[in-house]
Coordinates of N, CA and C and ligand atoms in Angstrom, one line a residue:
X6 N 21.3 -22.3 5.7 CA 19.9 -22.6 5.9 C 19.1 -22.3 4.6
X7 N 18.5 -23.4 4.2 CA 17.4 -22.9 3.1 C 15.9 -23.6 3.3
X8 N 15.1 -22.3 3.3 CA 14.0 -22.3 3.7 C 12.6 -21.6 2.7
X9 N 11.8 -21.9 2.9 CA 10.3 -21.9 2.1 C 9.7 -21.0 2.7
X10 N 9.0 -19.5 2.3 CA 7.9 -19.0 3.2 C 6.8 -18.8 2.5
X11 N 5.6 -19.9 3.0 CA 4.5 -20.0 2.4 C 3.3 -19.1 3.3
X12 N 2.6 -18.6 2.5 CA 1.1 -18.1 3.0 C 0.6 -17.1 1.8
X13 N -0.6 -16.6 2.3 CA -1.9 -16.3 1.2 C -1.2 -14.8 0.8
X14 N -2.1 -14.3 -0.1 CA -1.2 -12.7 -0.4 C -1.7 -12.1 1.0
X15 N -0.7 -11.6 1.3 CA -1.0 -10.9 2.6 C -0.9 -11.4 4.3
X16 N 0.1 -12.0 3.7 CA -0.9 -13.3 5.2 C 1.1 -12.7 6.0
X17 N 1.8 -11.9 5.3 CA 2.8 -11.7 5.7 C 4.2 -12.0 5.7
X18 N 4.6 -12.6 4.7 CA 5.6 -13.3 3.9 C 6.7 -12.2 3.8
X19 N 6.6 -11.2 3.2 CA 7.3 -10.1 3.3 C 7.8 -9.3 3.9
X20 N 7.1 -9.0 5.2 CA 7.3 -8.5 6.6 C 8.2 -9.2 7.1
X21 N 7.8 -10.5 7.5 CA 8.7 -11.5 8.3 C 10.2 -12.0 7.7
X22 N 10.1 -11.7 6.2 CA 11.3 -12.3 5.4 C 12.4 -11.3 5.9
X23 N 11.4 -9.6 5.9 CA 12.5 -8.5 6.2 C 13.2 -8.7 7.8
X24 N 12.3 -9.5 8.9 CA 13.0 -9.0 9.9 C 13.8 -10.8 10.3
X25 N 13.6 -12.0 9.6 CA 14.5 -13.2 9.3 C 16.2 -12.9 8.7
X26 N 16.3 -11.7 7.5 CA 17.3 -11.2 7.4 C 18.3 -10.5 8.2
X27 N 17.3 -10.1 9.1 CA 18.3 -9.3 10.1 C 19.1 -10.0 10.9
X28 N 18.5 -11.4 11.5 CA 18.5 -12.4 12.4 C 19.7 -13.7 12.0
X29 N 19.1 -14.0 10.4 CA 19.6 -15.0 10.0 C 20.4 -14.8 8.7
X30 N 21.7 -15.4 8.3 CA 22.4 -15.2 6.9 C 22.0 -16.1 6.0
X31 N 21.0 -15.2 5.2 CA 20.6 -16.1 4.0 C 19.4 -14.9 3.2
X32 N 19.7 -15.6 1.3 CA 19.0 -14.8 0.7 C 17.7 -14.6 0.4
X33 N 17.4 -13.5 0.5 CA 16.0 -13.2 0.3 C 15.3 -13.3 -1.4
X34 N 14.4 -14.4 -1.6 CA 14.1 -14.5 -3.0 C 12.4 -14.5 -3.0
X35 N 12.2 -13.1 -3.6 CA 10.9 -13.3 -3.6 C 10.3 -13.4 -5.4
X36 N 9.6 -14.2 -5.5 CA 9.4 -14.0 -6.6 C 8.4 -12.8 -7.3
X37 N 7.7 -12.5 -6.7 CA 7.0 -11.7 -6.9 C 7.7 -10.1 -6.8
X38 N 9.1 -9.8 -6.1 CA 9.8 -9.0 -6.4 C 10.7 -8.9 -7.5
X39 N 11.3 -10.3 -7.6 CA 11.6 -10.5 -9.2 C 10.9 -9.8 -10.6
X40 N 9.6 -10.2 -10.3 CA 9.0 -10.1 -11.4 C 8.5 -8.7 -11.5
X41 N 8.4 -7.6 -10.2 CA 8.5 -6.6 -10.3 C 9.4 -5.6 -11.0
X42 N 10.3 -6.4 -10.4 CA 11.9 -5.5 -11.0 C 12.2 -6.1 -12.5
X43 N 11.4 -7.0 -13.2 CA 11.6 -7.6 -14.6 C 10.5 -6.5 -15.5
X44 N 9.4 -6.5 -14.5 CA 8.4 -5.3 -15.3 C 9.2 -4.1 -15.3
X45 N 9.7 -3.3 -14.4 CA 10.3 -1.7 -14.1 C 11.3 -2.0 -15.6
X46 N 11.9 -3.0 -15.6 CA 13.1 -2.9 -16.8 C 12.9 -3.1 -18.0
X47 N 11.4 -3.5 -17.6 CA 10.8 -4.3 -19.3 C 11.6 -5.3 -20.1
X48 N 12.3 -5.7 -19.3 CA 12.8 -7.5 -19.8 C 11.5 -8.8 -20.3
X49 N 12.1 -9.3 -21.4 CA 11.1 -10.0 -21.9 C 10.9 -10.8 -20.7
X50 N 10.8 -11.5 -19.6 CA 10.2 -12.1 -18.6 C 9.4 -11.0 -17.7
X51 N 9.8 -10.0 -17.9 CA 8.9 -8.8 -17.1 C 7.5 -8.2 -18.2
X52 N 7.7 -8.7 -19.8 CA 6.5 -8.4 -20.7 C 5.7 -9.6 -20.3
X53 N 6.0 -10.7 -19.8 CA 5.5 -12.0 -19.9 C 4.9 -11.9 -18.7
X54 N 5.2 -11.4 -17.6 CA 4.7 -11.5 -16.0 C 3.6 -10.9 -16.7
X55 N 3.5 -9.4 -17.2 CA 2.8 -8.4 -16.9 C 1.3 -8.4 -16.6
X56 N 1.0 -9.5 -17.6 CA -0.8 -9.6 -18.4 C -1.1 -10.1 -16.7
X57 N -0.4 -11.2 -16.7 CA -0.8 -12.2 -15.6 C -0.9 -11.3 -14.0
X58 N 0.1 -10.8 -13.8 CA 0.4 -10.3 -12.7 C -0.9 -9.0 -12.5
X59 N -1.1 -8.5 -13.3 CA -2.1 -7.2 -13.5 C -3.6 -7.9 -13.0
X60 N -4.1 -9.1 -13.6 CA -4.9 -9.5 -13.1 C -5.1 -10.1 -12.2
X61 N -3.9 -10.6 -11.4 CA -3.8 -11.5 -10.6 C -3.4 -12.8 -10.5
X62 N -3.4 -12.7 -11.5 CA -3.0 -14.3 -12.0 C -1.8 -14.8 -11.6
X63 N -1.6 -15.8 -11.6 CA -0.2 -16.9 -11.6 C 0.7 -16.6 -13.0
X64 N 1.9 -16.1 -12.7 CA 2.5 -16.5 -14.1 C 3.1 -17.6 -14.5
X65 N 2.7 -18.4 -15.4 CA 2.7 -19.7 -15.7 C 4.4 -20.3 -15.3
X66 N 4.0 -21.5 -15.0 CA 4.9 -22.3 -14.1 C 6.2 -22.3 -14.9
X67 N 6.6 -22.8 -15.7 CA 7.7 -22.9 -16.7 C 8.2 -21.2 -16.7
X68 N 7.9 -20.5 -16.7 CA 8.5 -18.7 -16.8 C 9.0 -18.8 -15.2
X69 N 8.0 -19.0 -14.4 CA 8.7 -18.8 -13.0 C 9.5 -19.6 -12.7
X70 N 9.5 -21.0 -12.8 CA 10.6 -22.2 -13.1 C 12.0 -21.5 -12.8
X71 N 12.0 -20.7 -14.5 CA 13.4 -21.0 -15.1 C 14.2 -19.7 -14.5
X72 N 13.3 -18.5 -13.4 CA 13.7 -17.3 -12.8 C 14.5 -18.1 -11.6
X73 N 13.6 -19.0 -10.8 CA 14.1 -19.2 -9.2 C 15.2 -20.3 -9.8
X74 N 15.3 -21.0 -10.7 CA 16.4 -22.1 -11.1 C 18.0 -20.9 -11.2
X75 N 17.7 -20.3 -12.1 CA 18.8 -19.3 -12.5 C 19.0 -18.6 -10.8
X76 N 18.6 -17.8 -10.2 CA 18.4 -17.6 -9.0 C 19.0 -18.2 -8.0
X77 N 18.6 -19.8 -7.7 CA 19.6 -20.3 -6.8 C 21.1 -20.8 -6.9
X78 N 21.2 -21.0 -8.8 CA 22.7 -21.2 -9.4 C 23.4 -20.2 -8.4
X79 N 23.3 -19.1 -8.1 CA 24.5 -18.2 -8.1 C 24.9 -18.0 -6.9
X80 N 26.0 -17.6 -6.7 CA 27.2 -17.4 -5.8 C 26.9 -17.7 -4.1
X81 N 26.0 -16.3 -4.1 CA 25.4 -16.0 -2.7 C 24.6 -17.0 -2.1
X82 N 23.8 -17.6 -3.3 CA 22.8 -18.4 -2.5 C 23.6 -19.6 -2.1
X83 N 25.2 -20.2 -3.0 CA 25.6 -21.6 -2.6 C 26.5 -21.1 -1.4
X84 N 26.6 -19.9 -1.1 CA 27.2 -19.4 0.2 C 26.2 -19.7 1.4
X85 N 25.5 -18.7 1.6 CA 24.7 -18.8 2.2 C 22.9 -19.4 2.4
X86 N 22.6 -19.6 1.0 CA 21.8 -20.8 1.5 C 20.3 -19.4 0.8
X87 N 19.2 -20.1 0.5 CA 17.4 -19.3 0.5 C 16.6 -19.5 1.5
X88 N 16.2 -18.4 0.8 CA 14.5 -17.8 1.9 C 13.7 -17.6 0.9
X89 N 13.0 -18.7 0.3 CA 12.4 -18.0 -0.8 C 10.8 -17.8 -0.5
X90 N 10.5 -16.5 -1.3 CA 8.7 -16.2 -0.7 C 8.5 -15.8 -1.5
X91 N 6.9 -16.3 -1.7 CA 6.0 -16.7 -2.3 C 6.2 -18.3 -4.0
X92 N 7.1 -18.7 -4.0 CA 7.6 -20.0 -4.6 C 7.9 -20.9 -3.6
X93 N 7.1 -22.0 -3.5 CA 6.4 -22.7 -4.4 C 4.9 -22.0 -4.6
X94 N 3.6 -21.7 -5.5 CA 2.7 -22.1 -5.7 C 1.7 -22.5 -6.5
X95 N 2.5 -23.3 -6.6 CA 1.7 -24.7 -7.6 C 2.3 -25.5 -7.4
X96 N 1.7 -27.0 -7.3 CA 2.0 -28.6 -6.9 C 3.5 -28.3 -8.2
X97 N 3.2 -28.1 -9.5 CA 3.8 -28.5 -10.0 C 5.4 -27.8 -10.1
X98 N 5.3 -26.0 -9.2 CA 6.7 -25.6 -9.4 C 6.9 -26.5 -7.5
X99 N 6.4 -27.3 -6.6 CA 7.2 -27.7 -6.0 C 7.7 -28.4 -5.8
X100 N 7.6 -29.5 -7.1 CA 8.2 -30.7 -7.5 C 9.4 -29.9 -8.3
X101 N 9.2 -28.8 -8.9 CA 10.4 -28.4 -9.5 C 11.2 -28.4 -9.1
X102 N 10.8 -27.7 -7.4 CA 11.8 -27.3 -6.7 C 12.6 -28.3 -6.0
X103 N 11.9 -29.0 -5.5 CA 12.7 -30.9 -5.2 C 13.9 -31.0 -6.7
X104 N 13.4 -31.1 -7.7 CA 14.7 -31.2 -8.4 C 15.7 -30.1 -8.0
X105 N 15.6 -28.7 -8.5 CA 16.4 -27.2 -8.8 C 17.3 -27.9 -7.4
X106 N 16.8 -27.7 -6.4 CA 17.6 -27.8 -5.1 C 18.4 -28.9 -5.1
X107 N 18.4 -30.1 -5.9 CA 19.1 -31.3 -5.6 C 19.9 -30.8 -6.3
X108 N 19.7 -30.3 -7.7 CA 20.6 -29.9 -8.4 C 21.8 -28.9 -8.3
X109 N 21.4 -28.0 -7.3 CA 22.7 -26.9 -6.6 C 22.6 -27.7 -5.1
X110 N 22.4 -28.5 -4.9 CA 22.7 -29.2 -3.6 C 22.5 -28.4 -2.2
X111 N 21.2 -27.9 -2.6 CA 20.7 -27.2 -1.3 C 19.6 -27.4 -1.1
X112 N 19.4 -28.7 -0.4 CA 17.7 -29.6 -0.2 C 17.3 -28.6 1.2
X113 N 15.8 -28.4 0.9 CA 15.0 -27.5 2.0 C 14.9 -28.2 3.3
X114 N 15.1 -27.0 4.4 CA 15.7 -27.4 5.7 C 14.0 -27.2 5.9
X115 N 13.1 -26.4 5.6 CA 12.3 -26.2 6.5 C 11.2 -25.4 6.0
X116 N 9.8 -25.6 5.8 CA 8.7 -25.0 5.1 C 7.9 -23.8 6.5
X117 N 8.2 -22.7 6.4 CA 7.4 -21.8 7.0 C 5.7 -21.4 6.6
X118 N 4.7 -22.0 6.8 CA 3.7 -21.4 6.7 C 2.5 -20.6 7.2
X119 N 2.6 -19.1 7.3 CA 2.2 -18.7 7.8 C 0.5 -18.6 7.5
X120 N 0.2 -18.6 8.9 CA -1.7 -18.7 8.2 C -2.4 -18.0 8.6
X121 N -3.1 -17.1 8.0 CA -4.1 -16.0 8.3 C -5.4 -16.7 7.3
X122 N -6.9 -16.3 8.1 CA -7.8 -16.9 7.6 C -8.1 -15.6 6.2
X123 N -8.6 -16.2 5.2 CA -8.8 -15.3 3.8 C -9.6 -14.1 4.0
X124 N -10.5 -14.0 5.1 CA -11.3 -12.7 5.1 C -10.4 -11.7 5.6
X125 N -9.0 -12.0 6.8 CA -8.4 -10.9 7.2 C -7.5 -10.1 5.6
X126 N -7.4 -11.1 5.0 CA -6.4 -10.2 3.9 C -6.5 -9.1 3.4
X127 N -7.9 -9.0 2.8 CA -8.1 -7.7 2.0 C -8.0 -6.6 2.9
X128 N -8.3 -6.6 3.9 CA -7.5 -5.5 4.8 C -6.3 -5.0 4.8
X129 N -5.7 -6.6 4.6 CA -4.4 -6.1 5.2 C -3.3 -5.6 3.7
X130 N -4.1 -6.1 2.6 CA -3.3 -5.8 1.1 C -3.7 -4.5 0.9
X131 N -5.1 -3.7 1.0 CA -5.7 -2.7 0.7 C -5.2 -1.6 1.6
X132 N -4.5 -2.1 3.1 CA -3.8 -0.8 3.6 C -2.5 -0.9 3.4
X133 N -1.9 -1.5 2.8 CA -0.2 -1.7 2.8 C 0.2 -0.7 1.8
X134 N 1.3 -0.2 2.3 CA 2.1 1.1 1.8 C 3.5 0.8 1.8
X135 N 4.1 1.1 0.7 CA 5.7 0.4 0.6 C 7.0 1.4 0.3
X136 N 7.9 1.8 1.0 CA 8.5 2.6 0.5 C 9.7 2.7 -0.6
X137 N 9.4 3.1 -1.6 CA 9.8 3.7 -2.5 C 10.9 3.0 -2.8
X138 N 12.5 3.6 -1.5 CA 13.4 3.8 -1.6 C 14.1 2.5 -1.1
X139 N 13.4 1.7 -0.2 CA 14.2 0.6 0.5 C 13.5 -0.4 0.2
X140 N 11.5 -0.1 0.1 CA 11.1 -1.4 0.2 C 10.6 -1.9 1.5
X141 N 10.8 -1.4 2.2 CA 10.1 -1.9 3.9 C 9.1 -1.7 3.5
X142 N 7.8 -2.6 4.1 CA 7.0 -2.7 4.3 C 6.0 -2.4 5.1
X143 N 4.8 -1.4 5.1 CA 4.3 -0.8 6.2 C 2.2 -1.2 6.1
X144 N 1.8 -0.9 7.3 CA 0.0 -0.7 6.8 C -0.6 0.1 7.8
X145 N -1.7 1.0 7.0 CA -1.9 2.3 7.7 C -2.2 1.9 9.2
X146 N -2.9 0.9 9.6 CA -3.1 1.1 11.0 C -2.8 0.0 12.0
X147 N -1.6 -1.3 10.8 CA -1.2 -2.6 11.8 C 0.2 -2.1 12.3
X148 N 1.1 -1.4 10.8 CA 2.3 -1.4 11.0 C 2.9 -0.4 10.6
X149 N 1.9 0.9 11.1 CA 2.5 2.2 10.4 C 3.7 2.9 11.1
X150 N 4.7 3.4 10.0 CA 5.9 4.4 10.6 C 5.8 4.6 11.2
X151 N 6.7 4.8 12.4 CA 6.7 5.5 14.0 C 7.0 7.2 13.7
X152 N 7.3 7.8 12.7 CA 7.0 9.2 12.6 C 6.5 9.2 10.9
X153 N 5.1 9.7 10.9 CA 4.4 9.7 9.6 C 4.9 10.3 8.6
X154 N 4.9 9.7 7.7 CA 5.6 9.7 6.7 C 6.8 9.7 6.1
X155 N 7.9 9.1 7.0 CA 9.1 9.0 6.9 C 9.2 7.6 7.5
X156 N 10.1 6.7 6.3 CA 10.5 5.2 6.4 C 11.2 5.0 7.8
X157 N 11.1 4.1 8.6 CA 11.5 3.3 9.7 C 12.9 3.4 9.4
X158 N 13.3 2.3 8.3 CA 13.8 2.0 8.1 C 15.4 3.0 7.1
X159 N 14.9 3.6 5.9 CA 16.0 4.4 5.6 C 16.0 5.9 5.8
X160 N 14.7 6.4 6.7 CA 14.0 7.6 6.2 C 13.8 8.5 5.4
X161 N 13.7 7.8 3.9 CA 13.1 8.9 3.2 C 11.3 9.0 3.2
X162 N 11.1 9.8 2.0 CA 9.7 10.0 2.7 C 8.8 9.7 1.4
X163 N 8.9 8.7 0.9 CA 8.4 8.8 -0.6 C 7.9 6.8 -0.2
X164 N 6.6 6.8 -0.9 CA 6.0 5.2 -0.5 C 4.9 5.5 -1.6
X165 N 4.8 3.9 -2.1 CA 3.5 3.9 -2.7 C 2.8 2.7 -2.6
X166 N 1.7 2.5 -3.3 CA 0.7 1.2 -3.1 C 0.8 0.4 -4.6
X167 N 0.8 -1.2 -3.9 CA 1.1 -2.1 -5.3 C -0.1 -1.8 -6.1
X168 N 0.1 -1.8 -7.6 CA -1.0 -1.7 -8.7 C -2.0 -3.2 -8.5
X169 N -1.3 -4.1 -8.2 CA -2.4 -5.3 -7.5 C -2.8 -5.5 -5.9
X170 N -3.2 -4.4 -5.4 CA -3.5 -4.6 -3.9 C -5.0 -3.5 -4.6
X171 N -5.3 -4.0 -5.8 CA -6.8 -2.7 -5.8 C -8.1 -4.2 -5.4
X172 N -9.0 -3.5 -4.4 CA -9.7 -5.1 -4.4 C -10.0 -5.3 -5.5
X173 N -10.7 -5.3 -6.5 CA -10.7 -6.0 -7.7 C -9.6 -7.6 -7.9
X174 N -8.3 -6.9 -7.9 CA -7.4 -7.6 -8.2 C -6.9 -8.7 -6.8
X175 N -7.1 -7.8 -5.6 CA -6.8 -9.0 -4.5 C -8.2 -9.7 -4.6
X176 N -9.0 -9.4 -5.0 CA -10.4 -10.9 -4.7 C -9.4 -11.9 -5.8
X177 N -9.1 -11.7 -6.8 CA -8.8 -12.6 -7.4 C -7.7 -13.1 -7.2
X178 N -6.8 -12.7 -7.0 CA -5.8 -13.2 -5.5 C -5.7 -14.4 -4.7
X179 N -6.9 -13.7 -4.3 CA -7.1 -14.7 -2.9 C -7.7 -16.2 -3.7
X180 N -8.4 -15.6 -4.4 CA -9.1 -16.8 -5.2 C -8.0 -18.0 -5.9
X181 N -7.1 -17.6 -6.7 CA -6.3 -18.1 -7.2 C -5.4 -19.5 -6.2
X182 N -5.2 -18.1 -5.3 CA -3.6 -18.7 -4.4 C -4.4 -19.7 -3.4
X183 N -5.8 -19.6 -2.7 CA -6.5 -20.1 -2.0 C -6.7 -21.8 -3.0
X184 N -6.8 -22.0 -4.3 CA -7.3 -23.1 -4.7 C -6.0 -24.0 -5.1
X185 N -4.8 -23.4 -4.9 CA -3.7 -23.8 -5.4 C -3.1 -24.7 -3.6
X186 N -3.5 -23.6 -2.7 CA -2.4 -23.7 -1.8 C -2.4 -25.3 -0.8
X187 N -3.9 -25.9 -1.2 CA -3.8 -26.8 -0.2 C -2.8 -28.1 -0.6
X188 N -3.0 -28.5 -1.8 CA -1.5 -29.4 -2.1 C -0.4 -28.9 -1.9
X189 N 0.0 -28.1 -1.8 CA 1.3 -28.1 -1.4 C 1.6 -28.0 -0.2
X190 N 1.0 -27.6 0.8 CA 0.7 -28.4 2.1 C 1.0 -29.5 2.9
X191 N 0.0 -29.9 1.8 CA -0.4 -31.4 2.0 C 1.3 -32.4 1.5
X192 N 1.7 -31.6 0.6 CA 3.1 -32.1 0.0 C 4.3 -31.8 1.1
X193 N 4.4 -31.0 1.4 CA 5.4 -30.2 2.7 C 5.0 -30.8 3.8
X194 N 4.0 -31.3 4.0 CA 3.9 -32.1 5.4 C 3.8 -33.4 5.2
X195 N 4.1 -33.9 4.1 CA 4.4 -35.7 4.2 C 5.9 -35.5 4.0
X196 N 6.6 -34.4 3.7 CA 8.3 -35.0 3.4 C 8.3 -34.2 5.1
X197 N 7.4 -34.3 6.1 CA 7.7 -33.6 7.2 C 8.6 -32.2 7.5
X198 N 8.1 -31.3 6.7 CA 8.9 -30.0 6.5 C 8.2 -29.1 7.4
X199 N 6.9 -29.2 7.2 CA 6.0 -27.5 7.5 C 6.2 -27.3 8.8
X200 N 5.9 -26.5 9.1 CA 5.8 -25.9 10.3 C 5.1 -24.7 10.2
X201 N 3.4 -24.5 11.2 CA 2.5 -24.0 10.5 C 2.4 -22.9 11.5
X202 N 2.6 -21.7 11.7 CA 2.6 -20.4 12.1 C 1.1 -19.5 12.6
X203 N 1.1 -19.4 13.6 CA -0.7 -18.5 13.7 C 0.1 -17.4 13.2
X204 N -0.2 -16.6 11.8 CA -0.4 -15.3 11.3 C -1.0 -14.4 11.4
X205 N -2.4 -14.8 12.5 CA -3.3 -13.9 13.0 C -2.7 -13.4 14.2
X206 N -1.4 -13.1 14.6 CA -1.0 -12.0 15.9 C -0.2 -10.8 15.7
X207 N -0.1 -10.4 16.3 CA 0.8 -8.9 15.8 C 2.6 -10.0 15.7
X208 N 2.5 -8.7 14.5 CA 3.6 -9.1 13.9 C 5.0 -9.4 14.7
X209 N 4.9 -8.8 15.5 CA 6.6 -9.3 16.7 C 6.3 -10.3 17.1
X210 N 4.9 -10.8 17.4 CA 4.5 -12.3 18.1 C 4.9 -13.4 17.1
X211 N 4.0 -12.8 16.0 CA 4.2 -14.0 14.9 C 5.9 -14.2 14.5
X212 N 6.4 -12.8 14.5 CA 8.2 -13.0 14.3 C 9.0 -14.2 15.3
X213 N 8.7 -14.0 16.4 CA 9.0 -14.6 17.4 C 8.6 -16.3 17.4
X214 N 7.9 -16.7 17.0 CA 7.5 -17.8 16.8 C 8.2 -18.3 15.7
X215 N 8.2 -17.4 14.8 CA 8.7 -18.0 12.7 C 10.9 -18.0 13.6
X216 N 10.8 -17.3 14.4 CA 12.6 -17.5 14.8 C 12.7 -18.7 15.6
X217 N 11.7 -19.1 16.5 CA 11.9 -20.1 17.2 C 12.1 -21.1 16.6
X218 N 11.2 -21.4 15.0 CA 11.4 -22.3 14.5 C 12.7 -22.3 13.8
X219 N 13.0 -21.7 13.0 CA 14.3 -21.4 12.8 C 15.7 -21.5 13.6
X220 N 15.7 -21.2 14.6 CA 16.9 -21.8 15.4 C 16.8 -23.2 15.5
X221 N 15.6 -24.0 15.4 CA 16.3 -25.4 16.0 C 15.6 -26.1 14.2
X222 N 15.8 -25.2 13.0 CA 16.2 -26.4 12.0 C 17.5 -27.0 12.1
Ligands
LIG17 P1 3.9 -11.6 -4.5 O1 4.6 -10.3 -4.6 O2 4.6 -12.8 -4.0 O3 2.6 -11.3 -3.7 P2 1.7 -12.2 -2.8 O4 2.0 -13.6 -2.5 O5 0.4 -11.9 -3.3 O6 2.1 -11.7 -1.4 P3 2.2 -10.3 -0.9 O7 3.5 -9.7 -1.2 O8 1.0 -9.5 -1.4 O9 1.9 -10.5 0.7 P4 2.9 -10.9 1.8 O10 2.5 -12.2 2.4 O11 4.3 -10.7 1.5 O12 2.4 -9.8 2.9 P5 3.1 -8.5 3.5 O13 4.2 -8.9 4.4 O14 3.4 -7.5 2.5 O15 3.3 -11.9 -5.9 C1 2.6 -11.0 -6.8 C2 2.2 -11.6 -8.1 O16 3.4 -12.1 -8.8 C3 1.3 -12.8 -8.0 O17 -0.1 -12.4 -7.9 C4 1.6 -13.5 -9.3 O18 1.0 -12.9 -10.4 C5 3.1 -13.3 -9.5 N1 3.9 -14.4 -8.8 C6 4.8 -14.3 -7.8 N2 5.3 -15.5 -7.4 C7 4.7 -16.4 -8.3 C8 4.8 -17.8 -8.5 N3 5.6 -18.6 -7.6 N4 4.1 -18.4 -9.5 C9 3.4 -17.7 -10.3 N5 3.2 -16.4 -10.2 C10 3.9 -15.7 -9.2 O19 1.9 -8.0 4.4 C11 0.7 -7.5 3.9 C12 0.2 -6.3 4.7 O20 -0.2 -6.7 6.0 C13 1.3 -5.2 5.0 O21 0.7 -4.0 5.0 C14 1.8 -5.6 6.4 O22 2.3 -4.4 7.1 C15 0.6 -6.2 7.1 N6 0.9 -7.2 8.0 C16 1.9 -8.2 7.9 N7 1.8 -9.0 9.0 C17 0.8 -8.6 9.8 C18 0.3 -9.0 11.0 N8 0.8 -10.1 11.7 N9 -0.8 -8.4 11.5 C19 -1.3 -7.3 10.9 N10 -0.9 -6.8 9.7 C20 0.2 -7.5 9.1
LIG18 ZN1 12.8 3.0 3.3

């Protein structure tokens, strides 16, 4: 299966990618955790995210290109197939992505887009807390730990907040990804792909819905 998870920052792409893994065999490619893990090692594509990423910005199309191209070359993914989140966003990396894919011969089964209206976000980026150790994804009052302050997930007890979830940086966020996102939409629903998700329900509902579609690509 290879699949697209589109929506605004926050709108839940991450959450839902974590519990599609459990459900479905296929790799998890986010770009935006790429480019995390490029900054922590200070690799020249992690000096090049940085400016951009800090302020919110997009990092320019050709850098992120040549990450998810290299990315789907390899092993796991011609095994099992992508889940990629937050790529495509820009018209121009999702024409890229029409090629990359033809190119390793794994044309997209299916565009996930989840949609929450832009006022819910800042909420929902300004409470989110991430742990440390595994990376699950939590928010103080939608989706917090079931025993405080110890992970769901591997239980350690160590979590922090992204350096771009300060509002400052999510207004420009939303601004950015909000002017970008309607072509590609508009693009995903003429090759008949999308499939458009209410993002505004609690998260098992919205899971539940994003699987339904998924079993019958
Ligand atoms: P990236 O890491 O991709 O961030 P993003 O798109 O801004 O998305 P987020 O990870 O913030 O949100 P999400 O949708 O995953 O939400 P989550 O599930 O965590 O990108 C970061 C930066 O990298 C970009 O700004 C850019 O600079 C660069 N970049 C990345 N890709 C790029 C590209 N293709 N081109 C150029 N630059 C790129 O949920 C958010 C919170 O809400 C959590 O606390 C969660 O618990 C809660 N929540 C989730 N679902 C619900 C629900 N249904 N109800 C209530 N709360 C919920
Ligand atoms: Zn954990």
């Amino acid at each position: 299966m290879n699949i697209v998870l589109m929506g605004l920052p926050g709108a839940g792409k991450g959450t839902q990618a974590e519990k599609i893994v459990e459900d479905f065999n296929v790799i998890h490619i986010s770009t935006g955790d790429m480019f995390r893990q490029a900054m922590a090692d200070e690799t020249e594509v992690g000096l090049k995210a940085k400016g951009f990423m800090d302020k919110g910005e997009l990092v320019p199309d050709d850098v992120t290109e040549a990450i998810v191209e290299e990315r789907l070359a390899k092993d796991d993914v011609q095994k099992s197939g992508y889940m990629l989140d937050g790529f495509p966003r820009t018209i121009e990396q999702a024409n890229a992505l029409q090629t990359i894919a033809k190119n390793v011969n794994k044309p997209i089964d299916g565009v996930i887009l989840i949609d929450v209206k832009p006022e819910a976000l800042v909420e929902r980026l300004s409470g989110r807390y991430i742990c440390s150790n595994c990376g699950a994804t939590y928010h103080k009052i939608y989706n917090p730990t079931k025993v405080e302050g110890t992970c769901d997930v591997c239980g350690k007890h160590d979590f922090y907040q992204r350096d771009d979830d300060k509002p400052e940086t999510v207004k420009n966020r939303l601004k950015v990804n909000i002017e970008k996102n309607t072509p590609i939409i508009d693009f995903y629903s003429k090759l008949n792909l999308l499939h458009k998700i209410n993002g505004e329900q609690d998260i098992d509902v919205v899971y539940k819905e994003v699987k339904e579609v998924l079993q019958n690509l």
